[in-house]
Coordinates of C-alpha atoms and ligand atoms in Angstrom, one line a residue:
M151 CA 0.0 -0.1 0.0
Q152 CA 2.9 2.2 -0.7
G153 CA 2.0 5.9 -1.8
K154 CA -1.5 5.6 0.0
D155 CA -1.9 7.7 3.2
V156 CA -2.3 6.1 6.4
L157 CA -5.9 6.2 7.6
L158 CA -5.7 4.4 10.9
E159 CA -2.6 3.9 13.2
V160 CA -3.0 1.5 16.3
K161 CA 0.1 1.6 18.6
D162 CA 0.6 -0.8 21.7
L163 CA -3.2 -1.0 22.3
H164 CA -4.2 -2.7 25.4
V165 CA -7.8 -3.7 26.2
H166 CA -8.1 -5.5 29.7
F167 CA -11.1 -6.2 31.7
P168 CA -11.0 -6.3 35.4
V169 CA -12.4 -9.3 37.1
R170 CA -14.2 -8.4 40.4
R171 CA -15.2 -10.5 43.3
G172 CA -17.0 -9.6 46.5
I173 CA -20.7 -8.1 46.9
L174 CA -20.0 -4.9 48.6
F175 CA -16.5 -3.7 47.5
K176 CA -16.2 -5.6 44.3
K177 CA -12.5 -6.1 44.7
T178 CA -10.6 -6.6 41.4
V179 CA -8.8 -10.0 41.7
A180 CA -7.6 -10.3 38.2
E181 CA -7.5 -8.9 34.5
V182 CA -8.6 -10.5 31.4
K183 CA -6.1 -9.1 28.9
A184 CA -8.3 -9.4 25.7
V185 CA -6.0 -7.2 23.6
D186 CA -2.3 -7.0 24.8
G187 CA -0.4 -4.6 23.1
I188 CA -1.1 -4.6 19.5
S189 CA 0.2 -2.4 16.6
F190 CA -0.8 -2.0 13.1
N191 CA -2.0 0.4 10.6
V192 CA -4.7 0.7 7.7
H193 CA -4.2 2.9 4.6
A194 CA -6.9 4.6 2.7
G195 CA -8.7 2.2 0.5
E196 CA -6.9 -0.8 2.0
T197 CA -8.3 -4.0 3.6
V198 CA -6.5 -5.4 6.4
G199 CA -7.5 -8.8 7.4
L200 CA -7.3 -9.8 11.1
V201 CA -7.5 -13.3 11.7
G202 CA -7.4 -15.9 14.7
E203 CA -9.3 -18.3 16.7
S204 CA -12.6 -17.2 18.5
G205 CA -11.7 -15.5 21.8
C206 CA -8.1 -14.2 20.7
G207 CA -9.3 -10.5 20.9
K208 CA -10.2 -9.7 17.3
T209 CA -13.7 -8.3 18.0
T210 CA -12.5 -6.5 21.1
T211 CA -9.9 -4.8 19.1
G212 CA -12.6 -3.7 16.4
R213 CA -14.8 -2.3 19.2
A214 CA -12.1 -0.5 20.8
I215 CA -10.9 1.2 17.4
L216 CA -14.5 2.5 17.1
K217 CA -14.6 3.3 20.8
L218 CA -17.5 1.2 21.4
I219 CA -15.5 -0.1 24.5
E220 CA -12.7 1.9 26.2
P221 CA -9.0 0.9 25.7
T222 CA -7.0 0.5 28.6
S223 CA -3.9 2.0 27.2
G224 CA -2.2 2.7 23.8
S225 CA -3.2 5.1 20.9
I226 CA -5.6 4.9 18.1
V227 CA -4.8 7.7 15.5
Y228 CA -7.4 8.2 12.9
K229 CA -6.5 10.8 10.1
G230 CA -3.8 12.3 12.3
Q231 CA -5.8 12.6 15.4
D232 CA -5.4 10.4 18.6
I233 CA -8.9 9.5 19.4
S234 CA -8.2 6.9 22.0
G235 CA -9.1 9.3 24.7
F236 CA -12.0 10.7 23.1
S237 CA -15.4 11.0 24.9
Q238 CA -18.6 9.5 23.2
K239 CA -19.5 13.4 22.6
E240 CA -16.2 13.9 20.8
M241 CA -16.7 10.6 18.7
L242 CA -19.9 12.0 17.2
P243 CA -18.5 13.9 14.2
L244 CA -16.3 10.6 13.5
R245 CA -19.1 8.2 13.5
H246 CA -19.9 9.1 10.2
E247 CA -16.6 8.1 8.8
M248 CA -16.2 5.0 11.1
Q249 CA -18.7 2.2 10.9
M250 CA -19.1 -1.4 11.9
V251 CA -20.7 -4.3 10.1
F252 CA -21.8 -7.0 12.6
Q253 CA -21.6 -10.7 12.5
D254 CA -25.0 -11.6 13.0
P255 CA -27.1 -9.5 10.5
Y256 CA -30.4 -10.7 12.1
A257 CA -29.4 -9.7 15.7
S258 CA -28.2 -6.3 14.6
L259 CA -31.4 -5.3 12.9
N260 CA -34.3 -4.0 14.8
P261 CA -37.0 -6.5 14.0
R262 CA -39.9 -4.0 14.3
M263 CA -38.5 -1.4 12.1
C264 CA -39.0 -1.7 8.2
V265 CA -36.1 -1.8 6.1
M266 CA -36.3 1.8 4.8
D267 CA -36.4 3.0 8.6
I268 CA -33.4 0.8 9.3
V269 CA -31.1 2.0 6.6
T270 CA -32.1 5.6 6.8
D271 CA -32.0 5.7 10.7
P272 CA -28.5 6.8 11.2
L273 CA -29.0 9.7 8.6
I274 CA -32.2 10.9 10.7
E275 CA -30.5 10.6 14.1
H276 CA -27.3 12.8 12.8
K277 CA -30.1 15.2 11.0
V278 CA -28.4 14.5 7.7
I279 CA -31.9 14.0 6.1
T280 CA -35.4 15.0 6.9
H281 CA -38.4 12.4 7.2
S282 CA -39.4 13.3 3.8
Q283 CA -36.4 12.4 2.1
K284 CA -36.2 8.9 3.8
E285 CA -37.9 6.9 0.9
D286 CA -35.5 8.4 -1.8
T287 CA -32.6 7.8 0.3
A288 CA -33.5 4.2 1.2
R289 CA -34.0 3.6 -2.6
K290 CA -30.5 4.6 -3.3
L291 CA -28.9 2.8 -0.4
L292 CA -30.7 -0.5 -1.3
E293 CA -29.7 -0.2 -4.9
I294 CA -26.1 0.3 -4.0
V295 CA -26.2 -3.2 -2.0
G296 CA -28.0 -4.9 -4.8
L297 CA -31.3 -5.2 -3.0
D298 CA -34.7 -4.4 -4.8
P299 CA -36.0 -1.0 -3.5
R300 CA -39.5 -2.2 -3.9
Y301 CA -39.1 -4.3 -0.6
M302 CA -38.1 -1.3 1.6
N303 CA -41.3 -1.6 3.6
R304 CA -40.7 -5.2 4.6
F305 CA -39.2 -6.3 7.9
P306 CA -36.0 -7.9 8.6
H307 CA -37.6 -11.4 9.2
E308 CA -39.0 -11.6 5.5
F309 CA -35.5 -11.5 4.0
S310 CA -32.9 -14.4 3.8
G311 CA -29.5 -14.0 5.8
G312 CA -27.5 -12.8 2.9
Q313 CA -30.2 -10.2 2.1
R314 CA -30.2 -9.3 5.8
Q315 CA -26.4 -8.8 5.6
R316 CA -26.9 -6.4 2.7
I317 CA -29.4 -4.4 4.8
G318 CA -27.0 -4.2 7.5
I319 CA -24.2 -3.0 4.9
A320 CA -26.7 -0.3 3.5
R321 CA -27.2 0.9 7.2
S322 CA -23.5 1.1 7.7
L323 CA -23.1 3.0 4.4
S324 CA -25.7 5.5 4.8
L325 CA -23.4 8.1 6.4
N326 CA -20.6 7.8 3.7
P327 CA -18.0 6.1 5.8
R328 CA -14.1 6.1 5.0
F329 CA -13.5 3.1 7.3
M330 CA -15.3 0.1 8.4
V331 CA -14.8 -2.6 10.9
C332 CA -16.4 -5.8 9.3
D333 CA -16.5 -8.3 12.4
E334 CA -17.0 -11.6 10.7
P335 CA -19.6 -10.3 8.4
I336 CA -20.2 -13.8 6.4
A337 CA -19.7 -16.1 9.2
A338 CA -23.4 -16.6 9.7
L339 CA -24.2 -16.9 6.0
D340 CA -24.5 -20.0 3.8
V341 CA -21.3 -20.9 1.9
S342 CA -23.2 -20.3 -1.2
I343 CA -24.0 -16.6 -0.6
Q344 CA -20.6 -15.8 1.2
A345 CA -19.0 -15.3 -2.2
Q346 CA -21.6 -12.7 -3.0
V347 CA -21.3 -10.7 0.0
I348 CA -17.4 -10.6 -0.2
N349 CA -17.7 -9.4 -3.9
L350 CA -20.1 -6.7 -2.5
F351 CA -17.6 -5.5 -0.1
Q352 CA -15.0 -5.3 -3.0
D353 CA -17.3 -3.5 -5.3
L354 CA -18.1 -1.0 -2.6
Q355 CA -14.4 -0.4 -1.7
E356 CA -13.7 0.2 -5.7
K357 CA -16.7 2.5 -5.9
M358 CA -16.3 4.5 -2.5
G359 CA -12.6 4.1 -1.8
L360 CA -13.3 2.5 1.6
A361 CA -10.9 0.9 4.1
Y362 CA -11.7 -2.3 5.7
L363 CA -10.3 -3.9 9.0
F364 CA -12.0 -7.2 7.9
I365 CA -12.1 -9.7 11.0
A366 CA -12.2 -13.5 10.5
H367 CA -11.5 -16.7 12.2
D368 CA -9.9 -18.5 9.1
L369 CA -7.5 -17.4 6.5
S370 CA -9.8 -18.7 3.5
V371 CA -12.1 -16.0 4.3
V372 CA -9.8 -13.2 4.3
R373 CA -7.5 -14.5 1.4
H374 CA -9.8 -13.1 -1.5
I375 CA -10.5 -9.8 0.0
S376 CA -7.3 -8.6 2.0
D377 CA -4.2 -6.5 0.8
R378 CA -2.4 -7.3 4.2
I379 CA -3.1 -9.8 6.9
A380 CA -2.5 -9.8 10.6
V381 CA -2.5 -13.0 12.4
M382 CA -3.8 -12.7 16.2
Y383 CA -3.3 -15.2 19.0
I384 CA -4.5 -14.5 22.7
G385 CA -4.5 -10.7 22.5
K386 CA -1.1 -10.5 20.5
I387 CA -0.4 -9.9 16.7
V388 CA 2.2 -12.7 16.1
E389 CA 2.7 -12.1 12.3
T390 CA 1.7 -9.7 9.7
A391 CA 2.5 -9.5 6.0
E392 CA 1.3 -8.5 2.6
K393 CA -1.4 -11.2 1.6
H394 CA 0.7 -12.9 -1.1
D395 CA 3.6 -13.1 1.0
L396 CA 1.8 -14.4 4.0
F397 CA 0.5 -17.2 1.9
K398 CA 3.7 -17.9 -0.1
N399 CA 6.0 -17.6 2.9
P400 CA 4.4 -18.1 6.4
M401 CA 7.0 -17.9 9.1
H402 CA 5.1 -17.9 12.5
P403 CA 4.1 -21.7 13.4
Y404 CA 0.6 -20.6 14.4
T405 CA 0.3 -19.0 10.8
K406 CA 1.5 -22.4 9.3
V407 CA -1.3 -24.1 11.3
L408 CA -4.0 -21.7 10.2
L409 CA -2.8 -22.1 6.6
S410 CA -2.5 -25.8 6.5
S411 CA -6.4 -25.9 7.1
V412 CA -7.1 -23.6 4.1
P413 CA -8.5 -25.6 1.4
T414 CA -7.0 -25.3 -2.2
P415 CA -8.9 -25.7 -5.5
D416 CA -6.5 -28.2 -6.9
P417 CA -7.3 -31.7 -5.7
A418 CA -3.7 -32.8 -6.2
N419 CA -2.4 -30.1 -4.0
E420 CA -5.0 -30.9 -1.6
R421 CA -3.8 -34.6 -1.4
R422 CA -0.4 -33.4 -0.8
R423 CA -1.3 -31.0 1.7
R424 CA -0.6 -31.8 5.4
R425 CA -2.8 -30.5 7.8
I426 CA -1.1 -29.4 11.1
E427 CA -3.5 -30.4 14.0
L428 CA -3.0 -28.2 17.0
V429 CA -3.3 -29.9 20.3
G430 CA -5.0 -28.3 23.5
E431 CA -7.3 -25.6 23.9
I432 CA -6.4 -21.9 23.3
P433 CA -5.3 -20.7 26.8
S434 CA -7.6 -18.3 28.8
P435 CA -6.8 -14.6 28.6
L436 CA -7.0 -14.7 32.3
N437 CA -4.0 -17.1 32.6
K438 CA -1.8 -16.7 29.8
P439 CA 1.4 -18.9 29.3
K440 CA 4.6 -17.0 30.4
G441 CA 7.2 -16.2 27.7
C442 CA 5.6 -16.9 24.0
P443 CA 1.8 -16.9 23.9
F444 CA 1.7 -19.9 21.7
C445 CA 4.3 -22.0 23.6
T446 CA 1.8 -24.4 25.1
R447 CA 0.5 -25.4 21.7
C448 CA 3.5 -24.8 19.7
P449 CA 5.1 -27.8 17.7
N450 CA 8.4 -26.0 17.6
A451 CA 8.6 -24.7 21.2
M452 CA 12.1 -24.7 22.8
D453 CA 12.8 -23.9 26.4
V454 CA 13.5 -20.2 25.7
C455 CA 9.8 -19.7 24.4
K456 CA 8.4 -20.7 28.0
V457 CA 10.5 -17.8 29.7
E458 CA 11.0 -14.9 27.2
E459 CA 8.4 -13.5 25.0
P460 CA 9.3 -12.9 21.4
S461 CA 9.5 -9.5 20.1
M462 CA 8.3 -8.5 16.6
I463 CA 11.1 -8.9 14.0
D464 CA 10.7 -7.1 10.6
V465 CA 12.2 -9.6 8.0
G466 CA 11.7 -7.3 5.1
D467 CA 8.6 -5.9 3.1
G468 CA 6.7 -5.2 6.0
H469 CA 6.5 -8.8 6.8
Q470 CA 6.8 -9.0 10.7
V471 CA 7.0 -12.1 12.9
A472 CA 7.2 -12.7 16.7
C473 CA 9.1 -16.0 17.0
H474 CA 12.3 -17.0 18.8
L475 CA 13.0 -19.2 15.4
I476 CA 13.4 -16.0 13.5
K477 CA 16.9 -14.5 13.6
R478 CA 17.2 -10.7 13.2
Ligands
SF4_784 FE1 6.8 -21.6 19.0 FE2 8.8 -20.4 20.3 FE3 8.0 -19.3 18.1 FE4 6.3 -19.3 20.2 S1 8.5 -18.3 20.0 S2 5.9 -19.6 18.2 S3 6.7 -21.3 21.1 S4 8.8 -21.6 18.3

Protein backbone atom coordinates (compact mmCIF):
# COMPACT_ATOMS: atom_id res chain seq x y z
CA MET A 1 0.00 0.00 0.00
CA GLN A 2 2.89 2.32 -0.72
CA GLY A 3 1.88 5.81 -1.70
CA LYS A 4 -1.46 5.67 0.08
CA ASP A 5 -2.12 7.71 3.20
CA VAL A 6 -2.24 5.99 6.55
CA LEU A 7 -5.85 6.32 7.65
CA LEU A 8 -5.66 4.48 10.96
CA GLU A 9 -2.67 3.81 13.16
CA VAL A 10 -3.01 1.56 16.20
CA LYS A 11 -0.03 1.63 18.56
CA ASP A 12 0.52 -0.66 21.55
CA LEU A 13 -3.24 -1.03 22.14
CA HIS A 14 -4.29 -2.78 25.36
CA VAL A 15 -7.84 -3.64 26.37
CA HIS A 16 -8.03 -5.26 29.80
CA PHE A 17 -11.19 -6.17 31.66
CA PRO A 18 -11.10 -6.36 35.47
CA VAL A 19 -12.44 -9.50 37.16
CA ARG A 20 -14.20 -8.40 40.35
CA ARG A 21 -15.21 -10.40 43.43
CA GLY A 22 -17.18 -9.51 46.54
CA ILE A 23 -20.70 -8.20 46.90
CA LEU A 24 -19.97 -4.87 48.58
CA PHE A 25 -16.48 -3.81 47.62
CA LYS A 26 -16.19 -5.53 44.23
CA LYS A 27 -12.46 -5.99 44.64
CA THR A 28 -10.49 -6.49 41.42
CA VAL A 29 -8.88 -9.91 41.71
CA ALA A 30 -7.57 -10.39 38.18
CA GLU A 31 -7.52 -8.92 34.70
CA VAL A 32 -8.55 -10.42 31.38
CA LYS A 33 -6.03 -9.13 28.87
CA ALA A 34 -8.23 -9.39 25.80
CA VAL A 35 -5.93 -7.19 23.70
CA ASP A 36 -2.36 -7.08 24.94
CA GLY A 37 -0.24 -4.52 23.14
CA ILE A 38 -0.96 -4.69 19.41
CA SER A 39 0.17 -2.29 16.69
CA PHE A 40 -0.83 -2.06 13.04
CA ASN A 41 -2.07 0.46 10.52
CA VAL A 42 -4.67 0.67 7.76
CA HIS A 43 -4.16 2.81 4.66
CA ALA A 44 -6.92 4.62 2.78
CA GLY A 45 -8.76 2.21 0.46
CA GLU A 46 -6.97 -0.82 1.91
CA THR A 47 -8.29 -4.03 3.48
CA VAL A 48 -6.42 -5.44 6.44
CA GLY A 49 -7.56 -8.92 7.45
CA LEU A 50 -7.39 -9.68 11.19
CA VAL A 51 -7.41 -13.44 11.70
CA GLY A 52 -7.34 -15.80 14.68
CA GLU A 53 -9.35 -18.32 16.68
CA SER A 54 -12.47 -17.33 18.63
CA GLY A 55 -11.58 -15.51 21.82
CA CYS A 56 -8.23 -14.17 20.57
CA GLY A 57 -9.31 -10.53 20.89
CA LYS A 58 -10.21 -9.66 17.28
CA THR A 59 -13.68 -8.35 18.00
CA THR A 60 -12.47 -6.46 21.09
CA THR A 61 -9.83 -4.82 18.88
CA GLY A 62 -12.47 -3.73 16.35
CA ARG A 63 -14.76 -2.37 19.02
CA ALA A 64 -11.97 -0.53 20.83
CA ILE A 65 -10.91 1.17 17.57
CA LEU A 66 -14.45 2.46 17.13
CA LYS A 67 -14.56 3.42 20.82
CA LEU A 68 -17.50 1.12 21.46
CA ILE A 69 -15.41 -0.10 24.39
CA GLU A 70 -12.73 1.90 26.17
CA PRO A 71 -9.11 0.96 25.50
CA THR A 72 -6.97 0.53 28.64
CA SER A 73 -3.89 2.11 27.06
CA GLY A 74 -2.18 2.72 23.75
CA SER A 75 -3.11 5.06 20.95
CA ILE A 76 -5.62 4.96 18.10
CA VAL A 77 -4.75 7.62 15.56
CA TYR A 78 -7.38 8.25 12.90
CA LYS A 79 -6.46 10.75 10.16
CA GLY A 80 -3.64 12.08 12.31
CA GLN A 81 -5.81 12.60 15.40
CA ASP A 82 -5.39 10.47 18.54
CA ILE A 83 -8.94 9.42 19.38
CA SER A 84 -8.07 6.93 22.13
CA GLY A 85 -9.09 9.35 24.89
CA PHE A 86 -12.13 10.77 23.06
CA SER A 87 -15.47 10.86 24.91
CA GLN A 88 -18.60 9.57 23.18
CA LYS A 89 -19.52 13.20 22.48
CA GLU A 90 -16.15 13.87 20.85
CA MET A 91 -16.59 10.71 18.76
CA LEU A 92 -19.93 11.87 17.32
CA PRO A 93 -18.52 13.72 14.28
CA LEU A 94 -16.36 10.66 13.50
CA ARG A 95 -19.26 8.21 13.65
CA HIS A 96 -20.04 9.27 10.05
CA GLU A 97 -16.65 8.06 8.94
CA MET A 98 -16.07 5.00 11.10
CA GLN A 99 -18.68 2.28 10.91
CA MET A 100 -19.11 -1.36 11.84
CA VAL A 101 -20.74 -4.33 10.10
CA PHE A 102 -21.75 -7.04 12.56
CA GLN A 103 -21.48 -10.81 12.37
CA ASP A 104 -25.11 -11.67 12.93
CA PRO A 105 -27.19 -9.62 10.51
CA TYR A 106 -30.44 -10.68 12.14
CA ALA A 107 -29.48 -9.72 15.70
CA SER A 108 -28.13 -6.37 14.53
CA LEU A 109 -31.37 -5.29 12.81
CA ASN A 110 -34.34 -4.01 14.82
CA PRO A 111 -37.15 -6.53 14.04
CA ARG A 112 -39.83 -3.87 14.59
CA MET A 113 -38.44 -1.47 12.00
CA CYS A 114 -39.02 -1.77 8.27
CA VAL A 115 -35.99 -1.77 5.99
CA MET A 116 -36.50 1.85 4.92
CA ASP A 117 -36.36 2.98 8.56
CA ILE A 118 -33.41 0.75 9.38
CA VAL A 119 -31.15 2.03 6.60
CA THR A 120 -32.08 5.70 7.04
CA ASP A 121 -32.11 5.72 10.84
CA PRO A 122 -28.44 6.88 11.21
CA LEU A 123 -29.13 9.75 8.78
CA ILE A 124 -32.21 10.89 10.69
CA GLU A 125 -30.34 10.59 13.99
CA HIS A 126 -27.43 12.69 12.71
CA LYS A 127 -29.93 15.15 11.11
CA VAL A 128 -28.44 14.57 7.65
CA ILE A 129 -31.84 14.07 6.01
CA THR A 130 -35.45 14.90 6.93
CA HIS A 131 -38.28 12.36 7.16
CA SER A 132 -39.54 13.41 3.71
CA GLN A 133 -36.20 12.32 2.15
CA LYS A 134 -36.25 8.84 3.67
CA GLU A 135 -37.83 6.99 0.77
CA ASP A 136 -35.49 8.37 -1.90
CA THR A 137 -32.45 7.80 0.29
CA ALA A 138 -33.46 4.23 1.15
CA ARG A 139 -34.00 3.49 -2.54
CA LYS A 140 -30.46 4.63 -3.40
CA LEU A 141 -28.87 2.73 -0.51
CA LEU A 142 -30.69 -0.51 -1.32
CA GLU A 143 -29.70 -0.22 -4.97
CA ILE A 144 -26.04 0.22 -3.97
CA VAL A 145 -26.07 -3.06 -2.03
CA GLY A 146 -28.01 -4.92 -4.74
CA LEU A 147 -31.40 -5.17 -3.03
CA ASP A 148 -34.73 -4.47 -4.72
CA PRO A 149 -35.97 -1.11 -3.34
CA ARG A 150 -39.57 -2.27 -3.80
CA TYR A 151 -39.13 -4.30 -0.60
CA MET A 152 -38.16 -1.33 1.57
CA ASN A 153 -41.39 -1.52 3.58
CA ARG A 154 -40.77 -5.13 4.58
CA PHE A 155 -39.31 -6.24 7.91
CA PRO A 156 -36.00 -8.07 8.56
CA HIS A 157 -37.64 -11.49 9.12
CA GLU A 158 -38.96 -11.42 5.55
CA PHE A 159 -35.40 -11.57 4.13
CA SER A 160 -32.77 -14.30 3.79
CA GLY A 161 -29.48 -14.20 5.78
CA GLY A 162 -27.54 -12.77 2.82
CA GLN A 163 -30.20 -10.12 2.17
CA ARG A 164 -30.20 -9.15 5.84
CA GLN A 165 -26.43 -8.70 5.75
CA ARG A 166 -26.90 -6.44 2.71
CA ILE A 167 -29.42 -4.40 4.73
CA GLY A 168 -26.84 -4.12 7.55
CA ILE A 169 -24.21 -3.00 5.05
CA ALA A 170 -26.61 -0.42 3.55
CA ARG A 171 -27.19 0.99 7.02
CA SER A 172 -23.44 1.20 7.68
CA LEU A 173 -22.91 2.91 4.32
CA SER A 174 -25.65 5.49 4.85
CA LEU A 175 -23.32 8.03 6.49
CA ASN A 176 -20.76 7.68 3.71
CA PRO A 177 -17.94 6.22 5.84
CA ARG A 178 -14.23 6.04 5.00
CA PHE A 179 -13.39 3.16 7.32
CA MET A 180 -15.36 0.08 8.32
CA VAL A 181 -14.73 -2.65 10.86
CA CYS A 182 -16.31 -5.78 9.36
CA ASP A 183 -16.65 -8.24 12.24
CA GLU A 184 -16.98 -11.74 10.74
CA PRO A 185 -19.64 -10.38 8.35
CA ILE A 186 -20.05 -13.63 6.43
CA ALA A 187 -19.62 -16.15 9.25
CA ALA A 188 -23.37 -16.56 9.79
CA LEU A 189 -24.17 -16.90 6.08
CA ASP A 190 -24.58 -19.95 3.85
CA VAL A 191 -21.40 -20.82 1.94
CA SER A 192 -23.32 -20.24 -1.31
CA ILE A 193 -23.86 -16.55 -0.50
CA GLN A 194 -20.60 -15.79 1.30
CA ALA A 195 -18.83 -15.11 -2.01
CA GLN A 196 -21.60 -12.71 -3.09
CA VAL A 197 -21.25 -10.66 0.07
CA ILE A 198 -17.43 -10.61 -0.21
CA ASN A 199 -17.80 -9.40 -3.81
CA LEU A 200 -20.19 -6.71 -2.60
CA PHE A 201 -17.59 -5.48 -0.08
CA GLN A 202 -15.00 -5.33 -2.86
CA ASP A 203 -17.31 -3.48 -5.26
CA LEU A 204 -18.14 -0.93 -2.59
CA GLN A 205 -14.47 -0.46 -1.80
CA GLU A 206 -13.70 0.24 -5.45
CA LYS A 207 -16.61 2.66 -5.86
CA MET A 208 -16.30 4.48 -2.54
CA GLY A 209 -12.62 4.15 -1.65
CA LEU A 210 -13.45 2.46 1.65
CA ALA A 211 -10.85 0.98 3.98
CA TYR A 212 -11.75 -2.19 5.90
CA LEU A 213 -10.50 -3.97 8.96
CA PHE A 214 -11.89 -7.37 8.03
CA ILE A 215 -12.13 -9.74 10.98
CA ALA A 216 -12.39 -13.50 10.41
CA HIS A 217 -11.47 -16.72 12.17
CA ASP A 218 -9.93 -18.43 9.18
CA LEU A 219 -7.54 -17.40 6.47
CA SER A 220 -9.63 -18.70 3.58
CA VAL A 221 -12.19 -15.95 4.23
CA VAL A 222 -9.72 -13.06 4.20
CA ARG A 223 -7.59 -14.47 1.37
CA HIS A 224 -9.77 -13.02 -1.36
CA ILE A 225 -10.45 -9.60 0.09
CA SER A 226 -7.33 -8.55 2.05
CA ASP A 227 -4.30 -6.57 0.94
CA ARG A 228 -2.47 -7.30 4.17
CA ILE A 229 -3.16 -9.81 6.93
CA ALA A 230 -2.43 -9.72 10.66
CA VAL A 231 -2.59 -13.01 12.57
CA MET A 232 -3.70 -12.73 16.19
CA TYR A 233 -3.29 -15.16 19.07
CA ILE A 234 -4.62 -14.52 22.62
CA GLY A 235 -4.40 -10.76 22.50
CA LYS A 236 -1.19 -10.45 20.46
CA ILE A 237 -0.42 -10.03 16.76
CA VAL A 238 2.10 -12.79 16.00
CA GLU A 239 2.64 -12.20 12.26
CA THR A 240 1.69 -9.59 9.72
CA ALA A 241 2.48 -9.39 6.00
CA GLU A 242 1.17 -8.59 2.55
CA LYS A 243 -1.39 -11.25 1.65
CA HIS A 244 0.66 -12.96 -1.07
CA ASP A 245 3.78 -12.94 1.09
CA LEU A 246 1.92 -14.47 4.01
CA PHE A 247 0.42 -17.27 1.91
CA LYS A 248 3.70 -17.97 0.09
CA ASN A 249 6.06 -17.67 3.01
CA PRO A 250 4.32 -18.03 6.40
CA MET A 251 6.90 -17.88 9.19
CA HIS A 252 5.11 -18.11 12.50
CA PRO A 253 4.17 -21.68 13.54
CA TYR A 254 0.62 -20.54 14.35
CA THR A 255 0.17 -18.99 10.88
CA LYS A 256 1.39 -22.30 9.40
CA VAL A 257 -1.28 -24.14 11.39
CA LEU A 258 -4.00 -21.79 10.17
CA LEU A 259 -2.75 -22.05 6.58
CA SER A 260 -2.64 -25.82 6.68
CA SER A 261 -6.40 -25.89 7.14
CA VAL A 262 -7.16 -23.61 4.17
CA PRO A 263 -8.62 -25.75 1.36
CA THR A 264 -7.01 -25.40 -2.07
CA PRO A 265 -8.97 -25.62 -5.34
CA ASP A 266 -6.44 -28.08 -6.85
CA PRO A 267 -7.27 -31.71 -5.81
CA ALA A 268 -3.61 -32.83 -6.32
CA ASN A 269 -2.42 -30.08 -3.99
CA GLU A 270 -5.19 -30.95 -1.58
CA ARG A 271 -3.92 -34.55 -1.34
CA ARG A 272 -0.31 -33.40 -0.81
CA ARG A 273 -1.25 -30.82 1.79
CA ARG A 274 -0.33 -31.82 5.35
CA ARG A 275 -2.81 -30.51 7.84
CA ILE A 276 -1.16 -29.49 11.12
CA GLU A 277 -3.40 -30.35 14.05
CA LEU A 278 -3.19 -28.14 17.10
CA VAL A 279 -3.18 -29.93 20.44
CA GLY A 280 -4.94 -28.44 23.43
CA GLU A 281 -7.29 -25.54 23.84
CA ILE A 282 -6.50 -21.88 23.35
CA PRO A 283 -5.30 -20.66 26.80
CA SER A 284 -7.57 -18.31 28.73
CA PRO A 285 -6.60 -14.63 28.46
CA LEU A 286 -6.99 -14.67 32.27
CA ASN A 287 -4.16 -17.12 32.62
CA LYS A 288 -1.77 -16.62 29.74
CA PRO A 289 1.36 -18.72 29.47
CA LYS A 290 4.66 -17.07 30.34
CA GLY A 291 7.01 -16.33 27.46
CA CYS A 292 5.56 -16.86 24.00
CA PRO A 293 1.74 -16.91 24.11
CA PHE A 294 1.76 -19.89 21.69
CA CYS A 295 4.30 -21.99 23.67
CA THR A 296 1.71 -24.39 25.16
CA ARG A 297 0.57 -25.54 21.70
CA CYS A 298 3.50 -24.85 19.42
CA PRO A 299 5.00 -27.91 17.67
CA ASN A 300 8.39 -26.09 17.57
CA ALA A 301 8.51 -24.81 21.17
CA MET A 302 11.96 -24.58 22.76
CA ASP A 303 13.00 -23.90 26.37
CA VAL A 304 13.48 -20.19 25.73
CA CYS A 305 9.87 -19.91 24.48
CA LYS A 306 8.54 -20.69 27.96
CA VAL A 307 10.41 -17.87 29.67
CA GLU A 308 10.96 -15.10 27.14
CA GLU A 309 8.31 -13.42 25.05
CA PRO A 310 9.54 -13.00 21.46
CA SER A 311 9.55 -9.46 20.11
CA MET A 312 8.26 -8.52 16.68
CA ILE A 313 10.98 -8.74 14.01
CA ASP A 314 10.75 -7.13 10.57
CA VAL A 315 12.04 -9.64 8.02
CA GLY A 316 11.63 -7.22 5.09
CA ASP A 317 8.85 -5.71 2.96
CA GLY A 318 6.73 -5.09 6.02
CA HIS A 319 6.62 -8.81 6.90
CA GLN A 320 6.82 -8.98 10.71
CA VAL A 321 6.98 -12.06 12.91
CA ALA A 322 7.14 -12.59 16.69
CA CYS A 323 8.91 -15.94 17.15
CA HIS A 324 12.24 -17.07 18.62
CA LEU A 325 12.84 -19.18 15.49
CA ILE A 326 13.30 -15.99 13.48
CA LYS A 327 16.76 -14.48 13.66
CA ARG A 328 17.35 -10.74 13.32
FE1 LIG B 1 6.73 -21.58 18.89
FE2 LIG B 1 8.70 -20.61 20.36
FE3 LIG B 1 8.07 -19.43 18.08
FE4 LIG B 1 6.45 -19.27 20.17
S1 LIG B 1 8.50 -18.43 20.01
S2 LIG B 1 5.87 -19.69 18.10
S3 LIG B 1 6.68 -21.27 21.07
S4 LIG B 1 8.89 -21.50 18.35
